[in-house]
Amino acid sequence: MRKPANAVASASEPLAERCVVEAMRLIAERGVEELSLREVARRLGVSHQAPYKHFPSREHLLAEVVARSFEHFAEFLEARERHGDPHADLGELGLAYVAYASEHPLEYRLMFGTTIPRASAHPTMLHRAQAAFSHLARGIAATRRVRETDEGVRMDALFVWATLHGFVGIERSEITEGLAFTAKQRREALAHVLANIGVVLDAHGGAATRTR
Amino acid sequence: MRKPANAVASASEPLAERCVVEAMRLIAERGVEELSLREVARRLGVSHQAPYKHFPSREHLLAEVVARSFEHFAEFLEARERHGDPHADLGELGLAYVAYASEHPLEYRLMFGTTIPRASAHPTMLHRAQAAFSHLARGIAATRRVRETDEGVRMDALFVWATLHGFVGIERSEITEGLAFTAKQRREALAHVLANIGVVLDAHGGAATRTR
DNA sequence: AACTTAAAGATGACACTGTCAACCAGCCAT
DNA sequence: ATGGCTGGTTGACAGTGTCATCTTTAAGTT
């Protein structure tokens, strides 16, 4: 139904796919602001108008790239944990979240930092985000004796997500660099934030994640 | 030393000031992506190159606008609280933070959502951000018997900031709309997040903020 | 087999952008 | 008076997204 994620953009691939791959590469090289349909076409050795046969506008191509990033993100989260113990799994999930943001800053910034594509216009993107959220809610619910749809679980999931998201967002925005935090302190900050999350989950549910 | 913040951009103002004001207006109207130095110049009835005498590039003008937003933000936070009780003040600070993001979404998004201007290149912007941060740290320190520069206070300030920032970021990004949260639940979510912050601060310092 | 049709791609044009270069009016200090 | 600096103008250039208009090529239909 879909091409495998590790497919290489060879000349035999359909142009739409090659456009997406090349766009991601271009963003990785020069940043999302520098993404240009013409440059994509140029690198693909194709006329500057060819991509328009597959994407109505630059924004639509960007939205497709963002959707891919969400997919990649979900796969990344899925690939971790599985320790058997729900509490440890939840801790691993938090670490994986931050690790992804740290290892793939471009894609993370694409997903949460890009204001260009209005989410409501691209439903598949929302669907992917929803999947990631219920992943988290499931992890929290597993540490208690309640369902994933439990009100408290959903509230706490929102809290955890907000905290992690906010942390990487602030760290990414280079503002902390102007705040006289050393590199060591920033690493400690992550541990501190995760520990605080543990405190909250501990207070609301069963014993929470251990920190390190 | 500085023009009053509510100054109107009349023709008698220096051009640099008028550029900033008009840029903010333009961003409010059409979004940050549509900001164009030429359009600013056009609306000011001045040549398209005139703004370049005051701002080396488009990015520098944007950085100045962001710096103003930080200033506005700090003033907004400063205008609240003052109840006498440090704990209540801290709670008010949290509410004010979220209120600002809700009432001035454009400026908030400018401050934290704009990836365009690399922060390190614009020191005044960083300085303003630092001021906002120490405001928060001061609020937390006031509830304990330690200084604003205390390590634990700074870590907790970072945590609080991250949580609030992440919350408004997620709420703003329309992702929650795809998550089947009702409007009432989202209001409750704010209270829940603030309460969780209170739990953490409570665990680390003196008795923390009350919720509602 | 001949003809129709629609898609995929190529060319060219237009309005718009940021930015570089050169030029010009004052003004202030020497 | 004159030379330089500051703030302003005009003109040009390379890029960009996007619209309109071909050309080719492949798939169907009769």
CSV table of C-alpha atoms (C1' of nucleotides) in Angstrom, one decimal:
chain,number,residue,atom,x,y,z
A,1,MET,CA,0.0,0.0,0.0
A,2,ARG,CA,2.9,2.3,0.7
A,3,LYS,CA,6.5,2.3,-0.3
A,4,PRO,CA,8.9,1.0,2.3
A,5,ALA,CA,10.3,3.9,4.4
A,6,ASN,CA,13.9,3.1,3.5
A,7,ALA,CA,13.3,3.3,-0.2
A,8,VAL,CA,16.0,5.3,-2.1
A,9,ALA,CA,14.9,8.0,-4.4
A,10,SER,CA,16.2,6.5,-7.7
A,11,ALA,CA,15.2,7.7,-11.1
A,12,SER,CA,12.8,4.8,-11.4
A,13,GLU,CA,10.7,6.0,-8.5
A,14,PRO,CA,7.6,8.1,-9.3
A,15,LEU,CA,8.3,11.7,-9.3
A,16,ALA,CA,6.1,12.5,-6.3
A,17,GLU,CA,8.1,10.3,-4.1
A,18,ARG,CA,11.4,11.6,-5.3
A,19,CYS,CA,10.1,15.2,-4.6
A,20,VAL,CA,9.4,14.3,-1.0
A,21,VAL,CA,12.7,12.7,-0.4
A,22,GLU,CA,14.6,15.5,-2.0
A,23,ALA,CA,12.6,18.1,-0.1
A,24,MET,CA,13.6,16.4,3.2
A,25,ARG,CA,17.2,16.3,2.1
A,26,LEU,CA,17.1,20.0,1.2
A,27,ILE,CA,15.4,20.9,4.5
A,28,ALA,CA,18.1,19.0,6.3
A,29,GLU,CA,20.8,20.9,4.5
A,30,ARG,CA,19.5,24.4,4.5
A,31,GLY,CA,16.5,24.6,6.8
A,32,VAL,CA,12.8,24.7,6.1
A,33,GLU,CA,12.9,28.4,5.1
A,34,GLU,CA,15.1,27.6,2.2
A,35,LEU,CA,12.9,24.9,0.8
A,36,SER,CA,12.1,25.8,-2.7
A,37,LEU,CA,10.1,23.8,-5.3
A,38,ARG,CA,12.4,25.0,-8.0
A,39,GLU,CA,15.5,23.8,-6.2
A,40,VAL,CA,13.9,20.5,-5.7
A,41,ALA,CA,13.1,20.2,-9.4
A,42,ARG,CA,16.6,21.4,-10.3
A,43,ARG,CA,18.2,18.7,-8.2
A,44,LEU,CA,15.9,16.1,-9.7
A,45,GLY,CA,16.9,17.2,-13.2
A,46,VAL,CA,13.4,18.0,-14.1
A,47,SER,CA,11.6,21.2,-15.2
A,48,HIS,CA,10.6,23.7,-12.5
A,49,GLN,CA,7.0,23.1,-13.1
A,50,ALA,CA,7.0,19.3,-12.9
A,51,PRO,CA,6.5,19.0,-9.2
A,52,TYR,CA,3.3,21.1,-9.5
A,53,LYS,CA,1.7,18.1,-11.3
A,54,HIS,CA,1.9,16.2,-8.0
A,55,PHE,CA,1.6,19.0,-5.4
A,56,PRO,CA,-0.7,21.9,-5.8
A,57,SER,CA,1.6,24.2,-3.9
A,58,ARG,CA,4.7,24.5,-1.9
A,59,GLU,CA,2.7,24.2,1.3
A,60,HIS,CA,1.2,20.9,0.3
A,61,LEU,CA,4.6,19.4,-0.3
A,62,LEU,CA,5.7,20.6,3.1
A,63,ALA,CA,2.6,19.1,4.7
A,64,GLU,CA,3.5,15.8,3.2
A,65,VAL,CA,7.0,16.0,4.6
A,66,VAL,CA,5.5,16.8,8.0
A,67,ALA,CA,3.2,13.8,7.8
A,68,ARG,CA,6.2,11.6,7.1
A,69,SER,CA,8.0,13.0,10.1
A,70,PHE,CA,5.0,12.2,12.3
A,71,GLU,CA,5.1,8.7,10.9
A,72,HIS,CA,8.8,8.4,11.5
A,73,PHE,CA,8.3,9.8,15.0
A,74,ALA,CA,5.7,7.2,15.9
A,75,GLU,CA,7.9,4.4,14.6
A,76,PHE,CA,10.8,5.7,16.7
A,77,LEU,CA,8.7,5.7,19.8
A,78,GLU,CA,7.3,2.2,19.0
A,79,ALA,CA,10.8,0.8,18.5
A,80,ARG,CA,11.8,1.4,22.1
A,81,GLU,CA,10.6,0.3,25.6
A,82,ARG,CA,9.1,-3.2,25.8
A,83,HIS,CA,10.7,-4.0,29.0
A,84,GLY,CA,7.7,-5.7,30.5
A,85,ASP,CA,7.4,-3.4,33.4
A,86,PRO,CA,4.9,-0.6,32.7
A,87,HIS,CA,6.7,1.9,34.9
A,88,ALA,CA,10.0,1.4,33.2
A,89,ASP,CA,8.3,1.5,29.8
A,90,LEU,CA,6.8,4.8,30.6
A,91,GLY,CA,10.2,6.2,31.6
A,92,GLU,CA,11.7,4.9,28.4
A,93,LEU,CA,8.9,6.5,26.5
A,94,GLY,CA,9.8,9.9,28.0
A,95,LEU,CA,13.5,9.4,27.2
A,96,ALA,CA,12.7,8.3,23.7
A,97,TYR,CA,10.5,11.4,23.2
A,98,VAL,CA,13.3,13.7,24.1
A,99,ALA,CA,15.9,11.6,22.3
A,100,TYR,CA,14.0,11.9,19.1
A,101,ALA,CA,13.8,15.6,19.4
A,102,SER,CA,17.5,15.7,20.1
A,103,GLU,CA,18.6,13.3,17.4
A,104,HIS,CA,16.2,14.6,14.7
A,105,PRO,CA,15.8,18.2,15.6
A,106,LEU,CA,14.9,19.2,12.0
A,107,GLU,CA,12.0,16.8,11.8
A,108,TYR,CA,10.9,17.7,15.3
A,109,ARG,CA,10.9,21.3,14.5
A,110,LEU,CA,9.0,20.5,11.4
A,111,MET,CA,6.3,18.8,13.3
A,112,PHE,CA,5.8,21.2,16.1
A,113,GLY,CA,7.5,24.3,15.1
A,114,THR,CA,6.2,24.9,11.7
A,115,THR,CA,3.3,27.2,11.6
A,116,ILE,CA,2.9,27.2,7.9
A,117,PRO,CA,0.6,24.3,7.2
A,118,ARG,CA,-2.6,24.7,9.1
A,119,ALA,CA,-3.3,21.4,10.8
A,120,SER,CA,-7.0,21.4,10.1
A,121,ALA,CA,-6.4,21.4,6.4
A,122,HIS,CA,-4.4,18.2,6.5
A,123,PRO,CA,-6.3,15.5,8.4
A,124,THR,CA,-3.8,12.7,8.0
A,125,MET,CA,-1.3,14.8,9.9
A,126,LEU,CA,-3.8,15.2,12.8
A,127,HIS,CA,-4.4,11.5,12.7
A,128,ARG,CA,-0.8,10.7,13.2
A,129,ALA,CA,-0.5,13.1,16.1
A,130,GLN,CA,-3.5,11.5,17.7
A,131,ALA,CA,-1.9,8.1,17.4
A,132,ALA,CA,1.2,9.4,19.2
A,133,PHE,CA,-1.0,10.8,22.0
A,134,SER,CA,-2.9,7.6,22.7
A,135,HIS,CA,0.4,5.8,22.7
A,136,LEU,CA,1.4,8.0,25.7
A,137,ALA,CA,-2.0,7.6,27.3
A,138,ARG,CA,-1.7,3.9,27.0
A,139,GLY,CA,1.6,4.0,28.7
A,140,ILE,CA,0.3,5.9,31.6
A,141,ALA,CA,-2.8,3.8,31.9
A,142,ALA,CA,-0.7,0.7,32.1
A,143,THR,CA,0.8,2.0,35.4
A,144,ARG,CA,-2.6,2.2,37.0
A,145,ARG,CA,-5.7,0.1,37.1
A,146,VAL,CA,-7.7,2.1,34.7
A,147,ARG,CA,-8.5,2.4,31.0
A,148,GLU,CA,-6.7,4.5,28.5
A,149,THR,CA,-9.8,6.7,28.1
A,150,ASP,CA,-9.9,7.5,31.8
A,151,GLU,CA,-10.2,11.2,32.4
A,152,GLY,CA,-7.3,11.5,34.8
A,153,VAL,CA,-5.1,9.5,32.5
A,154,ARG,CA,-5.9,11.8,29.6
A,155,MET,CA,-5.2,14.8,31.7
A,156,ASP,CA,-1.9,13.5,32.9
A,157,ALA,CA,-1.0,12.5,29.4
A,158,LEU,CA,-1.7,16.0,28.3
A,159,PHE,CA,0.5,17.3,31.1
A,160,VAL,CA,3.3,15.0,30.3
A,161,TRP,CA,3.2,15.8,26.6
A,162,ALA,CA,3.1,19.5,27.4
A,163,THR,CA,6.1,19.3,29.7
A,164,LEU,CA,8.2,17.3,27.3
A,165,HIS,CA,7.2,19.3,24.3
A,166,GLY,CA,7.8,22.5,26.1
A,167,PHE,CA,11.2,21.4,27.3
A,168,VAL,CA,12.5,20.4,24.0
A,169,GLY,CA,10.9,23.5,22.5
A,170,ILE,CA,12.7,25.8,24.9
A,171,GLU,CA,15.9,23.9,24.6
A,172,ARG,CA,15.8,24.0,20.8
A,173,SER,CA,15.0,27.7,20.6
A,174,GLU,CA,18.5,28.6,21.8
A,175,ILE,CA,17.0,30.8,24.5
A,176,THR,CA,18.6,28.7,27.1
A,177,GLU,CA,21.9,29.7,25.7
A,178,GLY,CA,21.2,33.2,26.7
A,179,LEU,CA,20.2,32.0,30.1
A,180,ALA,CA,23.7,31.1,31.4
A,181,PHE,CA,22.9,27.5,31.6
A,182,THR,CA,26.0,25.3,31.1
A,183,ALA,CA,25.9,22.2,29.0
A,184,LYS,CA,26.0,20.1,32.1
A,185,GLN,CA,23.1,22.0,33.6
A,186,ARG,CA,21.0,21.5,30.5
A,187,ARG,CA,21.6,17.7,30.7
A,188,GLU,CA,20.6,17.8,34.4
A,189,ALA,CA,17.6,19.9,33.4
A,190,LEU,CA,16.3,17.0,31.4
A,191,ALA,CA,16.7,14.6,34.3
A,192,HIS,CA,15.1,17.2,36.5
A,193,VAL,CA,12.1,17.5,34.3
A,194,LEU,CA,11.7,13.8,33.9
A,195,ALA,CA,11.9,13.5,37.7
A,196,ASN,CA,9.3,16.1,38.2
A,197,ILE,CA,7.0,14.3,35.8
A,198,GLY,CA,7.6,11.2,37.9
A,199,VAL,CA,6.6,13.1,41.0
A,200,VAL,CA,3.3,14.1,39.5
A,201,LEU,CA,2.5,10.7,38.1
A,202,ASP,CA,3.5,9.2,41.4
A,203,ALA,CA,1.1,11.5,43.2
A,204,HIS,CA,-1.8,10.6,40.9
A,205,GLY,CA,-1.3,7.0,40.2
A,206,GLY,CA,0.9,4.1,41.2
A,207,ALA,CA,4.6,4.4,41.8
A,208,ALA,CA,6.0,6.2,38.8
A,209,THR,CA,9.1,6.1,36.7
A,210,ARG,CA,12.5,6.0,38.2
A,211,THR,CA,14.9,8.6,37.0
A,212,ARG,CA,18.2,7.0,35.9
B,1,MET,CA,15.4,56.7,27.3
B,2,ARG,CA,12.9,54.9,25.2
B,3,LYS,CA,9.8,55.9,23.5
B,4,PRO,CA,6.7,55.1,25.5
B,5,ALA,CA,5.2,51.7,24.5
B,6,ASN,CA,1.9,53.2,23.4
B,7,ALA,CA,3.5,55.7,21.0
B,8,VAL,CA,1.7,55.9,17.7
B,9,ALA,CA,3.7,55.7,14.5
B,10,SER,CA,3.2,59.1,13.1
B,11,ALA,CA,5.2,60.7,10.4
B,12,SER,CA,7.2,62.6,12.9
B,13,GLU,CA,8.6,59.4,14.5
B,14,PRO,CA,12.0,58.2,13.3
B,15,LEU,CA,11.7,55.8,10.5
B,16,ALA,CA,13.2,52.9,12.4
B,17,GLU,CA,10.4,53.1,14.9
B,18,ARG,CA,7.7,53.4,12.2
B,19,CYS,CA,9.1,50.3,10.5
B,20,VAL,CA,8.8,48.2,13.6
B,21,VAL,CA,5.3,49.3,14.3
B,22,GLU,CA,4.2,48.7,10.7
B,23,ALA,CA,5.9,45.3,10.7
B,24,MET,CA,3.9,44.3,13.8
B,25,ARG,CA,0.7,45.4,12.1
B,26,LEU,CA,1.6,43.6,9.0
B,27,ILE,CA,2.3,40.4,10.8
B,28,ALA,CA,-0.9,40.7,12.8
B,29,GLU,CA,-2.8,41.1,9.5
B,30,ARG,CA,-1.2,38.4,7.3
B,31,GLY,CA,1.1,36.3,9.5
B,32,VAL,CA,4.8,36.3,9.9
B,33,GLU,CA,5.5,34.5,6.7
B,34,GLU,CA,4.0,37.4,4.7
B,35,LEU,CA,6.2,40.0,6.3
B,36,SER,CA,8.1,41.8,3.6
B,37,LEU,CA,10.4,44.8,3.9
B,38,ARG,CA,9.1,46.2,0.6
B,39,GLU,CA,5.5,46.1,1.8
B,40,VAL,CA,6.5,47.9,5.0
B,41,ALA,CA,8.2,50.5,3.0
B,42,ARG,CA,5.3,50.8,0.7
B,43,ARG,CA,2.8,51.3,3.5
B,44,LEU,CA,5.1,53.9,5.0
B,45,GLY,CA,5.1,55.8,1.7
B,46,VAL,CA,8.9,55.5,1.5
B,47,SER,CA,11.3,53.9,-0.9
B,48,HIS,CA,11.8,50.2,-0.8
B,49,GLN,CA,15.4,50.5,0.2
B,50,ALA,CA,14.9,53.0,3.1
B,51,PRO,CA,14.3,50.4,5.8
B,52,TYR,CA,17.7,49.0,5.0
B,53,LYS,CA,19.3,52.1,6.3
B,54,HIS,CA,18.1,51.0,9.8
B,55,PHE,CA,17.9,47.2,9.5
B,56,PRO,CA,20.7,45.3,7.8
B,57,SER,CA,18.2,42.6,6.7
B,58,ARG,CA,14.7,41.4,7.0
B,59,GLU,CA,15.8,39.0,9.8
B,60,HIS,CA,17.1,41.9,11.9
B,61,LEU,CA,13.8,43.7,11.7
B,62,LEU,CA,12.0,40.5,12.7
B,63,ALA,CA,14.4,40.1,15.6
B,64,GLU,CA,13.5,43.6,16.8
B,65,VAL,CA,9.8,42.8,16.6
B,66,VAL,CA,10.4,39.7,18.6
B,67,ALA,CA,12.4,41.7,21.2
B,68,ARG,CA,9.5,44.1,21.5
B,69,SER,CA,7.2,41.2,22.1
B,70,PHE,CA,9.3,39.9,24.9
B,71,GLU,CA,9.3,43.3,26.4
B,72,HIS,CA,5.5,43.5,26.1
B,73,PHE,CA,5.3,40.0,27.6
B,74,ALA,CA,7.4,41.0,30.6
B,75,GLU,CA,5.3,44.1,31.1
B,76,PHE,CA,2.2,42.0,31.0
B,77,LEU,CA,3.5,39.6,33.6
B,78,GLU,CA,4.7,42.5,35.7
B,79,ALA,CA,1.2,44.2,35.6
B,80,ARG,CA,-0.4,41.3,37.5
B,81,GLU,CA,0.0,39.6,40.9
B,82,ARG,CA,1.1,41.8,43.8
B,83,HIS,CA,-1.2,40.2,46.3
B,84,GLY,CA,1.4,40.2,49.0
B,85,ASP,CA,1.4,36.5,49.4
B,86,PRO,CA,4.3,34.9,47.4
B,87,HIS,CA,2.4,31.6,46.8
B,88,ALA,CA,-0.7,33.3,45.4
B,89,ASP,CA,1.5,35.6,43.4
B,90,LEU,CA,3.2,32.6,41.8
B,91,GLY,CA,-0.2,31.1,40.9
B,92,GLU,CA,-1.2,34.4,39.3
B,93,LEU,CA,2.0,34.4,37.4
B,94,GLY,CA,1.1,31.1,35.8
B,95,LEU,CA,-2.3,32.2,35.0
B,96,ALA,CA,-0.9,35.4,33.5
B,97,TYR,CA,1.5,33.4,31.3
B,98,VAL,CA,-1.3,31.3,29.8
B,99,ALA,CA,-3.5,34.3,29.5
B,100,TYR,CA,-0.9,36.2,27.6
B,101,ALA,CA,-0.5,33.3,25.1
B,102,SER,CA,-4.3,33.2,24.8
B,103,GLU,CA,-4.9,36.9,24.4
B,104,HIS,CA,-1.8,37.7,22.2
B,105,PRO,CA,-1.3,34.5,20.2
B,106,LEU,CA,0.5,36.2,17.4
B,107,GLU,CA,3.2,37.7,19.6
B,108,TYR,CA,3.5,34.6,21.6
B,109,ARG,CA,4.0,32.6,18.5
B,110,LEU,CA,6.5,35.1,17.3
B,111,MET,CA,8.6,34.7,20.5
B,112,PHE,CA,8.6,31.0,20.7
B,113,GLY,CA,7.5,29.7,17.4
B,114,THR,CA,9.6,31.6,14.9
B,115,THR,CA,12.7,29.7,13.9
B,116,ILE,CA,13.9,32.3,11.4
B,117,PRO,CA,16.1,34.5,13.4
B,118,ARG,CA,18.9,32.6,15.0
B,119,ALA,CA,18.8,33.8,18.5
B,120,SER,CA,22.6,33.9,19.1
B,121,ALA,CA,22.9,36.6,16.4
B,122,HIS,CA,20.6,39.0,18.2
B,123,PRO,CA,21.7,39.6,21.8
B,124,THR,CA,19.1,42.1,22.8
B,125,MET,CA,16.4,39.5,22.1
B,126,LEU,CA,18.2,37.1,24.3
B,127,HIS,CA,18.4,39.7,27.0
B,128,ARG,CA,14.7,40.3,27.0
B,129,ALA,CA,14.1,36.6,27.2
B,130,GLN,CA,16.4,36.3,30.1
B,131,ALA,CA,14.5,39.1,31.9
B,132,ALA,CA,11.3,37.2,31.5
B,133,PHE,CA,13.0,34.0,32.9
B,134,SER,CA,14.4,35.7,36.0
B,135,HIS,CA,11.0,37.1,36.6
B,136,LEU,CA,9.7,33.6,37.0
B,137,ALA,CA,12.8,32.5,39.0
B,138,ARG,CA,12.2,35.4,41.3
B,139,GLY,CA,8.6,34.3,41.8
B,140,ILE,CA,9.6,30.8,42.8
B,141,ALA,CA,12.5,32.0,45.0
B,142,ALA,CA,10.1,34.2,46.9
B,143,THR,CA,8.2,31.1,48.0
B,144,ARG,CA,11.3,29.6,49.5
B,145,ARG,CA,14.1,30.9,51.7
B,146,VAL,CA,16.7,31.0,48.9
B,147,ARG,CA,18.1,33.3,46.3
B,148,GLU,CA,16.9,33.7,42.7
B,149,THR,CA,20.1,32.2,41.4
B,150,ASP,CA,19.7,29.0,43.5
B,151,GLU,CA,20.3,26.0,41.4
B,152,GLY,CA,17.1,24.2,42.4
B,153,VAL,CA,15.1,27.4,41.8
B,154,ARG,CA,16.5,27.7,38.3
B,155,MET,CA,15.8,24.1,37.5
B,156,ASP,CA,12.3,24.4,38.7
B,157,ALA,CA,11.8,27.7,36.9
B,158,LEU,CA,12.9,25.9,33.7
B,159,PHE,CA,10.5,23.1,34.5
B,160,VAL,CA,7.6,25.5,35.1
B,161,TRP,CA,8.4,27.4,32.0
B,162,ALA,CA,8.7,24.3,29.9
B,163,THR,CA,5.4,23.0,31.1
B,164,LEU,CA,3.5,26.2,30.5
B,165,HIS,CA,5.2,26.8,27.2
B,166,GLY,CA,4.4,23.3,26.1
B,167,PHE,CA,0.8,23.5,27.2
B,168,VAL,CA,0.1,26.7,25.3
B,169,GLY,CA,2.1,25.3,22.4
B,170,ILE,CA,0.0,22.2,22.2
B,171,GLU,CA,-3.2,24.0,22.7
B,172,ARG,CA,-2.4,26.5,20.1
B,173,SER,CA,-1.3,24.0,17.5
B,174,GLU,CA,-4.9,22.7,16.9
B,175,ILE,CA,-3.7,19.2,17.7
B,176,THR,CA,-5.9,19.0,20.7
B,177,GLU,CA,-8.8,19.6,18.5
B,178,GLY,CA,-8.1,16.3,16.8
B,179,LEU,CA,-7.9,14.7,20.2
B,180,ALA,CA,-11.5,14.7,21.2
B,181,PHE,CA,-11.1,17.1,24.0
B,182,THR,CA,-14.1,19.2,24.8
B,183,ALA,CA,-13.8,22.9,25.5
B,184,LYS,CA,-14.6,22.3,29.1
B,185,GLN,CA,-11.9,19.6,29.3
B,186,ARG,CA,-9.4,22.0,27.9
B,187,ARG,CA,-10.2,24.5,30.5
B,188,GLU,CA,-9.9,21.9,33.1
B,189,ALA,CA,-6.6,20.8,31.5
B,190,LEU,CA,-5.1,24.2,32.3
B,191,ALA,CA,-6.2,23.9,35.9
B,192,HIS,CA,-4.8,20.4,36.0
B,193,VAL,CA,-1.5,21.5,34.6
B,194,LEU,CA,-1.2,24.3,37.1
B,195,ALA,CA,-2.1,22.0,39.9
B,196,ASN,CA,0.6,19.6,38.8
B,197,ILE,CA,3.1,22.4,38.8
B,198,GLY,CA,2.0,23.1,42.3
B,199,VAL,CA,2.5,19.5,43.3
B,200,VAL,CA,6.1,19.7,42.0
B,201,LEU,CA,6.9,23.0,43.6
B,202,ASP,CA,5.3,21.8,46.8
B,203,ALA,CA,7.6,18.8,46.8
B,204,HIS,CA,10.7,20.9,46.3
B,205,GLY,CA,10.1,24.0,48.3
B,206,GLY,CA,7.6,25.5,50.7
B,207,ALA,CA,3.8,25.0,50.4
B,208,ALA,CA,3.0,25.7,46.7
B,209,THR,CA,0.3,27.6,44.9
B,210,ARG,CA,-3.3,26.8,45.5
B,211,THR,CA,-5.4,25.9,42.4
B,212,ARG,CA,-8.4,28.0,42.0
C,1,DA,C1',-6.1,0.1,-36.4
C,2,DA,C1',-7.6,4.8,-35.8
C,3,DC,C1',-9.1,8.1,-32.7
C,4,DT,C1',-9.9,10.3,-28.3
C,5,DT,C1',-8.4,11.7,-24.0
C,6,DA,C1',-6.0,12.6,-20.1
C,7,DA,C1',-2.0,12.7,-17.7
C,8,DA,C1',3.2,14.1,-17.1
C,9,DG,C1',6.3,17.1,-18.2
C,10,DA,C1',8.5,21.4,-20.5
C,11,DT,C1',8.6,26.5,-21.6
C,12,DG,C1',7.7,30.9,-21.0
C,13,DA,C1',5.9,34.8,-18.6
C,14,DC,C1',4.4,37.7,-14.5
C,15,DA,C1',4.6,39.8,-10.1
C,16,DC,C1',6.9,39.6,-6.2
C,17,DT,C1',10.8,39.2,-2.9
C,18,DG,C1',15.6,40.4,-0.6
C,19,DT,C1',19.7,42.6,-1.5
C,20,DC,C1',23.8,45.0,-3.9
C,21,DA,C1',25.4,49.3,-6.1
C,22,DA,C1',25.4,53.9,-7.2
C,23,DC,C1',23.6,58.4,-6.6
C,24,DC,C1',21.8,62.6,-4.1
C,25,DA,C1',20.3,65.9,-0.4
C,26,DG,C1',21.3,68.0,3.7
C,27,DC,C1',24.1,68.7,8.0
C,28,DC,C1',27.9,69.2,11.1
C,29,DA,C1',32.7,69.8,12.2
C,30,DT,C1',36.9,71.2,10.6
D,1,DA,C1',34.3,76.2,1.8
D,2,DT,C1',34.7,71.7,2.0
D,3,DG,C1',34.8,67.0,3.1
D,4,DG,C1',32.5,63.3,5.1
D,5,DC,C1',28.5,61.1,7.4
D,6,DT,C1',23.5,60.1,7.7
D,7,DG,C1',19.1,59.0,5.7
D,8,DG,C1',17.0,58.8,1.6
D,9,DT,C1',16.1,57.5,-3.6
D,10,DT,C1',16.5,54.9,-8.0
D,11,DG,C1',17.9,51.0,-10.6
D,12,DA,C1',19.4,46.5,-11.3
D,13,DC,C1',19.8,41.3,-10.5
D,14,DA,C1',19.0,36.7,-9.1
D,15,DG,C1',15.5,33.9,-7.0
D,16,DT,C1',10.9,32.6,-5.9
D,17,DG,C1',5.7,30.7,-6.4
D,18,DT,C1',2.4,30.3,-9.6
D,19,DC,C1',-0.5,30.8,-14.1
D,20,DA,C1',-1.2,29.6,-18.9
D,21,DT,C1',0.2,27.3,-22.8
D,22,DC,C1',2.4,23.8,-25.5
D,23,DT,C1',4.3,18.8,-26.4
D,24,DT,C1',4.7,14.1,-25.7
D,25,DT,C1',3.3,9.8,-24.3
D,26,DA,C1',0.4,6.3,-22.8
D,27,DA,C1',-4.1,4.2,-22.2
D,28,DG,C1',-8.6,3.3,-23.6
D,29,DT,C1',-12.6,3.1,-26.7
D,30,DT,C1',-14.9,2.3,-30.9
